[in-house]
Short mmCIF file of C-alpha atoms in Angstrom, two decimals:
data_model
loop_
_atom_site.label_atom_id
_atom_site.label_comp_id
_atom_site.label_asym_id
_atom_site.label_seq_id
_atom_site.Cartn_x
_atom_site.Cartn_y
_atom_site.Cartn_z
CA UNK A 17 73.07 145.16 146.15
CA UNK A 18 73.77 141.99 148.10
CA UNK A 19 74.11 138.86 145.99
CA UNK A 20 74.52 135.25 147.08
CA UNK A 21 75.62 132.36 144.88
CA UNK A 22 75.58 128.68 145.76
CA UNK A 23 78.16 126.30 144.34
CA UNK A 24 78.93 122.62 144.69
CA UNK A 25 78.27 119.19 143.21
CA UNK A 26 74.84 118.58 141.73
CA UNK A 27 75.02 114.83 142.31
CA UNK A 28 75.91 113.06 145.54
CA UNK A 29 75.90 109.33 146.24
CA UNK A 30 73.81 107.88 149.07
CA UNK A 31 75.64 107.74 152.43
CA UNK A 32 78.14 110.38 151.30
CA UNK A 33 78.44 114.03 152.40
CA UNK A 34 76.79 116.89 150.56
CA UNK A 35 78.98 120.00 150.47
CA UNK A 36 77.90 123.42 149.26
CA UNK A 37 79.41 126.90 149.45
CA UNK A 38 77.68 130.25 149.31
CA UNK A 39 79.68 133.23 148.08
CA UNK A 40 78.43 136.64 149.17
CA UNK A 41 79.04 139.82 147.18
CA UNK A 42 77.88 143.36 147.82
CA UNK A 43 77.90 142.68 151.55
CA UNK A 44 80.01 141.08 154.24
CA UNK A 45 79.48 137.87 156.17
CA UNK A 46 81.34 139.68 158.96
CA UNK A 47 78.42 142.07 159.40
CA UNK A 48 77.13 141.72 162.90
CA UNK A 49 73.60 142.46 161.81
CA UNK A 50 72.82 139.26 159.96
CA UNK A 51 72.77 135.51 160.13
CA UNK A 52 73.77 133.45 157.11
CA UNK A 53 71.39 130.62 156.45
CA UNK A 54 70.72 127.51 154.42
CA UNK A 55 67.22 126.50 153.35
CA UNK A 56 66.16 123.63 151.13
CA UNK A 57 63.15 122.70 149.01
CA UNK A 58 62.52 119.16 147.76
CA UNK A 59 61.11 119.06 144.22
CA UNK A 60 57.48 120.13 144.24
CA UNK A 61 57.43 120.64 148.00
CA UNK A 62 57.75 123.41 150.58
CA UNK A 63 60.64 125.16 152.27
CA UNK A 64 62.70 123.75 155.15
CA UNK A 65 65.14 125.80 157.19
CA UNK A 66 68.41 123.93 157.72
CA UNK A 67 70.35 126.30 159.95
CA UNK A 68 72.37 129.47 160.22
CA UNK A 69 75.78 130.77 161.19
CA UNK A 70 76.77 134.10 162.66
CA UNK A 71 80.06 135.75 161.67
CA UNK A 72 81.48 134.79 165.07
CA UNK A 73 80.98 131.14 164.20
CA UNK A 74 77.99 130.50 166.44
CA UNK A 75 75.42 128.25 164.82
CA UNK A 76 71.82 127.14 165.16
CA UNK A 77 70.52 124.06 163.37
CA UNK A 78 67.12 122.56 162.72
CA UNK A 79 66.80 119.69 165.23
CA UNK A 80 65.47 117.46 162.46
CA UNK A 81 68.88 117.66 160.73
CA UNK A 82 71.19 118.65 163.58
CA UNK A 83 73.02 115.34 163.86
CA UNK A 84 74.08 115.52 160.19
CA UNK A 85 74.62 119.26 159.56
CA UNK A 86 77.65 121.48 159.85
CA UNK A 87 77.64 125.12 158.74
CA UNK A 88 80.91 127.05 158.72
CA UNK A 89 82.04 130.53 157.71
CA UNK A 90 85.18 131.82 156.01
CA UNK A 91 85.28 135.57 156.52
CA UNK A 92 88.48 135.93 154.47
CA UNK A 93 86.67 134.62 151.40
CA UNK A 94 83.27 136.11 152.30
CA UNK A 95 81.74 132.66 152.11
CA UNK A 96 79.82 130.24 154.25
CA UNK A 97 79.37 126.54 153.71
CA UNK A 98 77.04 123.62 154.35
CA UNK A 99 77.93 120.01 154.96
CA UNK A 100 75.21 117.38 155.27
CA UNK A 101 76.42 113.88 156.03
CA UNK A 102 74.96 110.42 155.39
CA UNK A 103 72.62 111.67 152.68
CA UNK A 104 69.70 109.67 151.29
CA UNK A 105 67.27 110.23 148.45
CA UNK A 106 65.15 112.26 150.88
CA UNK A 107 67.88 114.92 150.85
CA UNK A 108 67.36 115.57 147.14
CA UNK A 109 66.34 119.22 146.96
CA UNK A 110 67.12 122.69 145.74
CA UNK A 111 69.43 124.21 148.34
CA UNK A 112 69.32 127.95 148.90
CA UNK A 113 71.62 130.19 150.88
CA UNK A 114 70.12 133.36 152.30
CA UNK A 115 70.81 136.37 154.49
CA UNK A 116 68.65 136.55 157.55
CA UNK A 117 67.71 138.77 160.43
CA UNK A 118 64.87 136.48 161.36
CA UNK A 119 63.43 137.18 157.95
CA UNK A 120 65.25 136.13 154.78
CA UNK A 121 65.75 139.23 152.66
CA UNK A 122 68.34 138.10 150.13
CA UNK A 123 68.51 134.64 148.57
CA UNK A 124 70.80 132.83 146.21
CA UNK A 125 69.31 131.41 143.01
CA UNK A 126 69.41 127.89 144.46
CA UNK A 127 71.22 124.77 143.37
CA UNK A 128 69.65 121.36 142.79
CA UNK A 129 71.40 118.53 144.57
CA UNK A 130 70.34 115.03 143.61
CA UNK A 131 71.20 112.05 145.79
CA UNK A 132 71.56 108.99 143.61
CA UNK A 133 74.01 106.21 142.93
CA UNK B 262 58.29 123.35 166.74
CA UNK B 263 55.75 125.98 165.72
CA UNK B 264 53.49 124.68 162.95
CA UNK B 265 52.39 127.16 160.30
CA UNK B 266 49.18 126.31 158.45
CA UNK B 267 48.13 128.22 155.35
CA UNK B 268 44.71 128.31 153.77
CA UNK B 269 43.67 127.75 151.16
CA UNK B 270 46.30 125.43 149.68
CA UNK B 271 45.37 126.75 146.25
CA UNK B 272 43.13 129.44 144.88
CA UNK B 273 42.01 130.46 141.42
CA UNK B 274 41.42 134.11 140.70
CA UNK B 275 41.27 136.61 137.85
CA UNK B 276 43.30 139.71 137.09
CA UNK B 277 41.88 142.58 139.10
CA UNK B 278 40.49 140.35 141.88
CA UNK B 279 41.20 140.88 145.56
CA UNK B 280 42.73 137.80 147.16
CA UNK B 281 43.39 136.96 150.81
CA UNK B 282 45.61 134.15 152.07
CA UNK B 283 45.57 133.10 155.71
CA UNK B 284 48.38 131.75 157.87
CA UNK B 285 47.81 130.34 161.35
CA UNK B 286 50.56 129.57 163.87
CA UNK B 287 50.24 126.70 166.33
CA UNK B 288 51.24 129.10 169.12
CA UNK B 289 51.59 132.82 169.48
CA UNK B 290 54.40 134.42 167.50
CA UNK B 291 53.66 138.10 168.19
CA UNK B 292 54.36 139.85 164.86
CA UNK B 293 57.30 137.68 163.88
CA UNK B 294 55.85 136.69 160.54
CA UNK B 295 57.00 137.11 156.96
CA UNK B 296 55.42 136.43 153.58
CA UNK B 297 57.27 135.30 150.44
CA UNK B 298 56.34 134.92 146.78
CA UNK B 299 57.93 132.15 144.74
CA UNK B 300 57.69 131.68 140.99
CA UNK B 301 58.66 128.40 139.29
CA UNK B 302 62.41 127.84 139.16
CA UNK B 303 63.12 130.95 141.23
CA UNK B 304 64.10 131.67 144.80
CA UNK B 305 61.44 133.01 147.16
CA UNK B 306 61.12 136.78 147.28
CA UNK B 307 60.40 138.63 150.53
CA UNK B 308 57.15 140.61 150.36
CA UNK B 309 56.17 141.40 153.95
CA UNK B 310 58.11 141.29 157.23
CA UNK B 311 57.05 141.88 160.82
CA UNK B 312 53.53 140.83 159.77
CA UNK B 313 52.63 144.11 158.09
CA UNK B 314 55.75 145.92 156.89
CA UNK B 315 56.18 146.10 153.12
CA UNK B 316 59.64 145.17 151.88
CA UNK B 317 61.31 147.87 149.81
CA UNK B 318 60.39 147.66 146.14
CA UNK B 319 57.29 145.53 146.66
CA UNK B 320 54.10 147.00 145.11
CA UNK B 321 51.63 148.55 147.52
CA UNK B 322 48.84 146.21 146.37
CA UNK B 323 50.42 143.67 148.75
CA UNK B 324 49.58 144.07 152.42
CA UNK B 325 49.84 141.98 155.56
CA UNK B 326 48.04 142.00 158.87
CA UNK B 327 47.65 140.05 162.07
CA UNK B 328 49.45 139.22 165.27
CA UNK B 329 49.59 136.37 167.73
CA UNK B 330 48.43 133.30 165.82
CA UNK B 331 46.39 134.57 162.87
CA UNK B 332 47.76 136.44 159.88
CA UNK B 333 46.64 137.42 156.40
CA UNK B 334 48.28 138.42 153.15
CA UNK B 335 46.05 140.46 150.85
CA UNK B 336 46.62 141.34 147.23
CA UNK B 337 44.23 144.19 146.48
CA UNK B 338 44.08 143.92 142.69
CA UNK B 339 45.75 140.92 141.11
CA UNK B 340 48.20 141.53 138.31
CA UNK B 341 49.39 138.87 135.84
CA UNK B 342 52.81 138.74 137.51
CA UNK B 343 51.25 137.86 140.89
CA UNK B 344 50.33 134.31 139.92
CA UNK B 345 52.79 132.31 142.02
CA UNK B 346 53.09 130.33 145.24
CA UNK B 347 53.05 132.22 148.55
CA UNK B 348 54.63 131.09 151.81
CA UNK B 349 54.42 132.41 155.34
CA UNK B 350 57.33 132.01 157.78
CA UNK B 351 57.61 132.47 161.52
CA UNK B 352 60.70 134.00 163.08
CA UNK B 353 59.56 133.93 166.69
CA UNK B 354 61.47 130.84 167.77
CA UNK B 355 63.76 128.16 166.46
CA UNK B 356 63.51 126.13 164.40
CA UNK B 357 62.29 128.66 161.85
CA UNK B 358 59.31 127.15 160.06
CA UNK B 359 57.33 127.87 156.91
CA UNK B 360 53.75 127.28 155.89
CA UNK B 361 53.07 124.64 153.28
CA UNK B 362 52.39 127.23 150.60
CA UNK B 363 49.38 128.62 148.75
CA UNK B 364 49.32 128.32 144.98
CA UNK B 365 47.60 131.26 143.28
CA UNK B 366 46.40 130.27 139.83
CA UNK B 367 44.76 132.09 136.98
CA UNK B 368 41.01 131.46 136.65
#
């Protein structure tokens, strides 16, 4: 059974960089069959895809966030990470990591990140 | 970007009812559509992929249909655990986009 777990600070100051890590168990980020994604959901709102990374390191980002997003992978630790720079209150959301093959079949439980001074 | 529009935004129904939720894509997406169920405080759960394929472990009262631009999710006989928010998602082209959600409430 694949499991994903997000970790990182729950509070980030405006203009700083949000950093989260997703640890995968029961599966490998080196699997060539899947893409490893980040998705977010502002409180009370819908879902927004942030981007994905393939085990090779190739990435694809949502154009709406592309200038501020970096997703990386560490195959030795079976983890992938998200960095979102220059955050504002609008980036306050629950951040999910997920396994994807176009469709997201396994999700982490989500972690709330609040942007506030 | 492909816009995904769900209707209705909310619906009230009773246990045992049949409910249909619609999702329309702003351009054709073939069968690259998935449906998710989300309960408060939880991550979305995959119900349907490729428009009509039931994810393993999902009850057979859930079904999906459609192709191109118009899709439906049907719950044949509502159970108490089905009251949740449902999202559609297109996987035809990037960026991946979701519908705004349909909240299914108890009447």
